[in-house]
Amino acid sequence: MGDANIRRPWKNGNPQLQYNQGFVNLNYILHIYQILSPILPHLPSLIQQRDLSLYLHIHSRCLSCLNPLYNLFIKNGIKTISPSLIDWITPVSLAYWSMDDGSRTPEGFYLNTHSFSYEEQIILKDILFTKFNILCNIHKHKNKYKLYIRAKSMDIFKQLVKPYYISHFYYKLNI
């Protein structure tokens, strides 16, 4: 979930995590680097794109301990959502997911889940309700869908994630 991805650089090798963030989020990528530093081979790389914008990139070593995460999210080489995610999602992971891929609205909060199918949106919606009592709607956005945390669940959502938010992203919680 979020801006990280997990992949196997070699067909039968162990997976690695990769993470990209725009340079504007330097504090955040340094925060992520600090957390993941035991499994990272080097400092974040600064990459300049063709349009001259900058982003920061980190990747982990290829590690067998990442196989359970890889197997949770990757099926036939495609990132997917399965009901077993309910056993993995925590307030901490929800906080990082929302810092990476979230945006506030005047009353609620979007989790930008555009890359998942409608069926996977239903799974995510059910997980958030079952695990945290967070009510969500699925909103159509162009040809895709994304989750919307309803206004009546914002207090629950904020209580869960705020302890893990870095101040750089407090604006997403309207703090």
Rosetta silent file (secondary structure, phi, psi, omega in degrees, C-alpha in Angstrom):
SEQUENCE: MGDANIRRPWKNGNPQLQYNQGFVNLNYILHIYQILSPILPHLPSLIQQRDLSLYLHIHSRCLSCLNPLYNLFIKNGIKTISPSLIDWITPVSLAYWSMDDGSRTPEGFYLNTHSFSYEEQIILKDILFTKFNILCNIHKHKNKYKLYIRAKSMDIFKQLVKPYYISHFYYKLNI
SCORE:     score description
SCORE:     0.000 S_00000001
   1 L     0.000  159.456  177.972    0.000    0.000    0.000 S_00000001
   2 L    76.928 -154.881 -174.226    1.144    3.532   -0.387 S_00000001
   3 L   -86.200   -8.363  177.547    4.137    4.658   -2.387 S_00000001
   4 E   -80.222  156.928  169.940    6.311    1.651   -1.627 S_00000001
   5 E  -140.098  160.979  179.343    6.389   -1.380   -3.842 S_00000001
   6 E  -125.103  135.898 -177.515    7.788   -4.830   -3.499 S_00000001
   7 E  -150.872  164.048  173.754    9.333   -6.745   -6.344 S_00000001
   8 L  -107.649  108.908 -179.911   11.666   -9.550   -7.209 S_00000001
   9 L   -63.319  -27.955  177.680   14.554   -8.170   -9.289 S_00000001
  10 L  -122.896  141.281 -171.818   15.414  -11.742  -10.308 S_00000001
  11 L   -48.547  -47.470 -177.681   12.789  -14.352  -11.133 S_00000001
  12 L  -106.438   14.167 -178.433   13.721  -16.806   -8.368 S_00000001
  13 L   -87.699  178.931  176.430   15.403  -14.317   -6.040 S_00000001
  14 L   -80.333  154.500 -179.536   14.254  -12.739   -2.824 S_00000001
  15 L   -78.444  163.430  173.781   12.109   -9.601   -2.931 S_00000001
  16 E  -135.462  153.110  173.459   13.146   -6.052   -2.200 S_00000001
  17 E   -91.426  143.629  172.685   11.232   -2.946   -1.188 S_00000001
  18 E  -129.654  149.172 -175.951   11.444    0.210   -3.294 S_00000001
  19 E  -149.417  129.106  177.571   10.230    3.630   -2.345 S_00000001
  20 E  -124.202  142.481  174.737   10.040    6.921   -4.244 S_00000001
  21 E  -145.481  144.913  174.489    9.023   10.349   -2.997 S_00000001
  22 E   -60.879  150.643 -177.969    9.150   13.789   -4.544 S_00000001
  23 H   -57.473  -29.588  179.039   11.992   15.974   -3.329 S_00000001
  24 H   -58.048  -23.899  179.543    9.430   18.225   -1.634 S_00000001
  25 H  -100.911   35.278 -179.775    8.962   15.328    0.841 S_00000001
  26 H   -52.798  -46.195 -179.159   12.646   15.119    1.780 S_00000001
  27 H   -58.792  -37.826 -178.624   11.843   15.021    5.523 S_00000001
  28 H   -70.106  -45.091 -179.378    9.503   12.106    4.978 S_00000001
  29 H   -65.480  -33.238  175.679   11.920   10.024    2.900 S_00000001
  30 H   -68.228  -34.865  174.762   14.608   10.631    5.537 S_00000001
  31 H   -63.401  -46.870  178.008   12.117    9.438    8.162 S_00000001
  32 H   -62.588  -42.565  178.218   11.434    6.291    6.103 S_00000001
  33 H   -57.687  -44.341 -179.018   15.167    5.848    5.584 S_00000001
  34 H   -60.802  -41.515  179.945   15.758    5.995    9.330 S_00000001
  35 H   -66.971  -44.453 -173.511   13.158    3.278    9.949 S_00000001
  36 H   -91.946   -1.334 -172.851   14.359    0.990    7.154 S_00000001
  37 H   -51.841  -32.991  178.498   18.108    1.713    7.401 S_00000001
  38 H   -62.166  -20.414 -178.858   19.002   -1.751    8.773 S_00000001
  39 H  -113.680    7.479 -179.299   17.888   -3.303    5.470 S_00000001
  40 L  -100.547  137.225 -178.767   18.978   -0.518    3.086 S_00000001
  41 L   -79.697  -18.606 -177.967   22.323   -0.711    1.270 S_00000001
  42 L  -161.320  174.391  177.686   22.813    3.060    0.944 S_00000001
  43 L   -64.577  164.516  176.348   21.411    6.553    1.475 S_00000001
  44 L   -58.351  144.118  176.369   18.483    7.787   -0.642 S_00000001
  45 E   -96.088  139.810  175.551   19.352    8.528   -4.266 S_00000001
  46 E   -96.004  122.082 -176.059   18.360   11.830   -5.825 S_00000001
  47 E  -117.020  133.157  175.093   16.926   11.259   -9.312 S_00000001
  48 E  -103.727  127.624 -179.908   16.184   13.941  -11.889 S_00000001
  49 L   -85.891  170.741 -179.385   13.363   13.161  -14.311 S_00000001
  50 L   -58.531  -32.469  179.163   13.140   14.288  -17.935 S_00000001
  51 L   -81.996    8.473  177.850   10.891   17.182  -16.906 S_00000001
  52 L    75.592    1.772  174.000   13.717   18.248  -14.530 S_00000001
  53 L   -73.005  158.928 -176.018   11.680   17.466  -11.397 S_00000001
  54 E  -116.129  143.807  169.969   13.482   15.643   -8.612 S_00000001
  55 E  -140.897  162.620 -179.695   12.549   12.628   -6.554 S_00000001
  56 E  -109.164  141.438 -176.349   14.256   10.500   -3.941 S_00000001
  57 E  -129.774  134.202  169.092   14.602    6.743   -4.238 S_00000001
  58 E  -129.798  152.575  172.213   15.471    4.066   -1.697 S_00000001
  59 E  -146.901  150.125 -178.200   15.502    0.313   -2.066 S_00000001
  60 L   -88.352  171.920  167.803   16.225   -2.486    0.333 S_00000001
  61 L   -68.322  161.133  173.682   18.493   -5.432    0.007 S_00000001
  62 L   -81.159  117.872 -170.276   16.857   -8.533   -1.462 S_00000001
  63 L  -133.154  138.264  178.377   15.794  -10.463    1.645 S_00000001
  64 H   -65.797  -26.821  179.748   13.978  -13.731    2.299 S_00000001
  65 H   -66.729  -13.074  177.665   12.186  -12.114    5.272 S_00000001
  66 H   -88.536   -5.192 -179.816   10.246  -10.010    2.721 S_00000001
  67 H   -57.991  -42.317  178.149    8.690  -13.098    1.091 S_00000001
  68 H   -60.080  -39.289  176.825    5.526  -13.027    3.268 S_00000001
  69 H   -66.463  -43.021  178.181    4.862   -9.405    2.238 S_00000001
  70 H   -58.945  -46.547 -178.482    5.555  -10.215   -1.387 S_00000001
  71 H   -68.203  -26.972  177.275    3.182  -13.172   -1.263 S_00000001
  72 H   -68.214  -41.343 -171.848    0.523  -11.035    0.442 S_00000001
  73 H  -103.174  -24.709 -172.164    0.480   -8.409   -2.304 S_00000001
  74 E  -110.012  122.079  176.497    1.802   -9.948   -5.524 S_00000001
  75 E  -127.999  121.460 -178.447   -0.159  -12.537   -7.508 S_00000001
  76 L    53.593   38.834  176.713    1.064  -13.475  -10.986 S_00000001
  77 L    78.308    5.813 -176.806    3.343  -10.434  -10.967 S_00000001
  78 E  -119.107  136.898  176.953    0.507   -7.974  -10.223 S_00000001
  79 E   -69.205  124.712 -177.565   -0.097   -5.995   -7.018 S_00000001
  80 L  -135.161  166.417  175.842   -3.400   -7.185   -5.571 S_00000001
  81 L  -115.811  130.763  176.822   -5.484   -6.924   -2.423 S_00000001
  82 L  -123.571  158.329  178.615   -6.702  -10.032   -0.650 S_00000001
  83 H   -58.093  -23.296 -179.388   -8.892  -10.461    2.439 S_00000001
  84 H   -68.417   -9.515  174.795   -5.852  -11.766    4.355 S_00000001
  85 H   -58.955  -25.124 -179.539   -4.592   -8.163    4.513 S_00000001
  86 H   -58.006  -28.993  179.803   -6.831   -7.847    7.575 S_00000001
  87 H   -77.665  -12.973 -175.336   -4.223   -9.827    9.533 S_00000001
  88 L  -108.072  -29.444 -172.607   -1.488   -7.361    8.596 S_00000001
  89 L   -74.707  135.081 -178.113   -3.051   -3.918    8.713 S_00000001
  90 L  -134.356  170.834  173.083   -2.447   -1.931   11.901 S_00000001
  91 H   -57.124  -34.954  178.842   -2.853    1.700   12.945 S_00000001
  92 H   -65.199  -48.728 -179.084    0.823    2.187   12.033 S_00000001
  93 H   -66.826  -34.813  176.049    0.413    0.793    8.517 S_00000001
  94 H   -63.925  -38.925  178.673   -2.806    2.777    8.071 S_00000001
  95 H   -63.405  -48.078 -179.164   -0.927    5.937    9.068 S_00000001
  96 H   -67.823  -37.472  176.336    1.876    5.371    6.555 S_00000001
  97 H   -59.723  -45.559 -177.238   -0.598    4.384    3.842 S_00000001
  98 H   -73.588  -30.494  174.640   -2.548    7.594    4.420 S_00000001
  99 H   -67.541  -40.757  179.799    0.593    9.753    4.556 S_00000001
 100 H   -70.109  -53.049 -167.107    1.723    8.253    1.242 S_00000001
 101 H  -122.613   28.324 -178.609   -1.553    8.007   -0.641 S_00000001
 102 E  -115.542  157.148  174.797   -4.081   10.081    1.254 S_00000001
 103 E  -150.530  137.232 -178.364   -5.674   13.460    0.802 S_00000001
 104 E   -81.471  158.495  170.555   -8.114   15.312    2.979 S_00000001
 105 L  -124.102  174.309  179.226  -11.385   16.794    1.906 S_00000001
 106 L   -56.425  -33.490 -177.849  -13.398   19.384    3.837 S_00000001
 107 L  -114.457  -30.354 -172.554  -15.253   16.600    5.676 S_00000001
 108 L  -129.104 -148.874 -173.695  -13.508   13.285    4.990 S_00000001
 109 E  -154.154  132.707  175.385  -10.370   11.703    3.603 S_00000001
 110 E   -96.741  136.781  164.898   -9.459    9.951    0.364 S_00000001
 111 E  -105.343  114.546 -172.552   -7.205    6.929    0.168 S_00000001
 112 L   -78.889   87.447 -174.573   -6.027    7.015   -3.422 S_00000001
 113 L  -104.697   32.957 -174.753   -6.514    3.372   -4.296 S_00000001
 114 L   -54.754  -30.150 -173.547   -6.899    3.937   -8.049 S_00000001
 115 L   -78.463   -3.223 -177.921   -4.708    0.999   -9.005 S_00000001
 116 L  -105.413  152.927 -179.611   -7.063   -1.580   -7.497 S_00000001
 117 L   -70.011  167.907  177.309  -10.183   -3.121   -8.983 S_00000001
 118 H   -59.949  -41.425  179.034  -13.680   -2.404   -7.710 S_00000001
 119 H   -61.899  -38.910  178.030  -13.699   -5.832   -6.012 S_00000001
 120 H   -69.935  -32.718  175.042  -10.430   -4.987   -4.245 S_00000001
 121 H   -61.097  -41.233  178.292  -11.931   -1.655   -3.146 S_00000001
 122 H   -62.307  -42.894  177.969  -14.736   -3.628   -1.484 S_00000001
 123 H   -59.885  -47.496  179.553  -12.162   -5.791    0.311 S_00000001
 124 H   -61.932  -43.720  178.126  -10.321   -2.678    1.565 S_00000001
 125 H   -58.765  -46.228  179.581  -13.574   -1.041    2.629 S_00000001
 126 H   -65.410  -38.522  178.241  -14.590   -4.173    4.562 S_00000001
 127 H   -62.987  -46.755 -178.656  -11.163   -4.468    6.195 S_00000001
 128 H   -63.678  -35.403  177.698  -11.243   -0.857    7.412 S_00000001
 129 H   -72.888  -48.089 -177.074  -14.724   -1.341    8.849 S_00000001
 130 H   -64.273  -44.229 -174.245  -14.067   -4.751   10.424 S_00000001
 131 H   -80.782  -37.840 -171.277  -10.669   -3.892   11.855 S_00000001
 132 H  -125.887   -0.851 -176.436  -11.148   -0.230   12.854 S_00000001
 133 L    62.346   33.137  177.728  -14.880    0.565   12.574 S_00000001
 134 L   -95.269  123.988  178.347  -14.057    3.098    9.827 S_00000001
 135 L   -88.727  129.445 -179.704  -16.911    3.710    7.397 S_00000001
 136 E  -128.641  155.431  167.478  -15.873    4.205    3.778 S_00000001
 137 E  -116.042  159.326  174.139  -17.537    4.761    0.454 S_00000001
 138 E  -105.697  117.455 -178.468  -16.124    3.800   -2.919 S_00000001
 139 E  -104.874  136.443  175.056  -16.039    6.826   -5.217 S_00000001
 140 E   -79.954  132.692  179.303  -15.640    6.596   -8.959 S_00000001
 141 E  -131.550  103.448 -172.892  -12.832    8.805  -10.249 S_00000001
 142 L    59.540 -120.461 -179.282  -12.688    8.873  -14.053 S_00000001
 143 L   -98.138    7.572 -175.035  -12.473    5.164  -15.019 S_00000001
 144 E  -125.454 -176.146 -177.089  -11.152    4.020  -11.640 S_00000001
 145 E  -131.012  156.558  172.672  -12.189    3.968   -7.983 S_00000001
 146 E  -148.149  157.662 -178.163  -10.845    5.217   -4.686 S_00000001
 147 E   -86.336  140.655  176.974  -11.843    4.910   -1.041 S_00000001
 148 E  -122.010  118.254  175.221  -13.409    7.788    0.811 S_00000001
 149 E   -79.823  121.149 -174.128  -13.373    7.795    4.615 S_00000001
 150 L   -70.567  153.616 -177.668  -16.691    9.288    5.608 S_00000001
 151 H   -53.813  -40.140 -177.103  -16.953   12.368    7.847 S_00000001
 152 H   -68.694  -10.974  177.159  -18.563   10.366   10.649 S_00000001
 153 H  -106.164    1.466 -176.150  -15.436    8.163   10.830 S_00000001
 154 H   -64.601  -36.455  178.203  -12.850   10.947   10.759 S_00000001
 155 H   -63.029  -43.755  178.063  -12.486   11.128   14.551 S_00000001
 156 H   -62.006  -48.376 -179.141  -11.758    7.388   14.710 S_00000001
 157 H   -58.041  -49.044 -179.062   -9.362    7.631   11.771 S_00000001
 158 H   -61.928  -42.916  178.864   -7.465   10.598   13.249 S_00000001
 159 H   -60.382  -38.420 -178.844   -7.172    8.945   16.685 S_00000001
 160 H   -69.253  -44.404 -169.609   -5.713    5.826   15.068 S_00000001
 161 H   -95.368  -26.223 -173.738   -3.158    7.459   12.789 S_00000001
 162 H   -54.436  -40.428 -179.530   -2.111   10.728   14.461 S_00000001
 163 H   -60.787  -18.718 -175.567    0.418    9.140   16.858 S_00000001
 164 H  -108.559   -4.115  179.266    2.355    7.824   13.836 S_00000001
 165 L   -75.106  143.598  170.425    2.092   10.848   11.550 S_00000001
 166 L   -90.363  151.400 -172.687    5.118   13.018   11.004 S_00000001
 167 H   -58.945  -28.937  178.357    4.452   16.727   11.376 S_00000001
 168 H   -53.478  -30.232 -176.579    5.187   17.321    7.675 S_00000001
 169 H  -108.375   12.052  178.027    1.843   15.635    6.885 S_00000001
 170 H   -57.287  -29.899  179.527   -0.339   17.031    9.683 S_00000001
 171 H   -57.982  -28.224  179.360   -2.120   19.138    7.069 S_00000001
 172 H   -67.577  -22.876  178.541   -3.639   15.895    5.743 S_00000001
 173 H  -101.221    6.074 -179.053   -5.410   15.498    9.083 S_00000001
 174 L    61.963   40.688  179.597   -6.356   19.182    9.181 S_00000001
 175 L  -103.715    0.000    0.000   -4.097   19.738   12.204 S_00000001
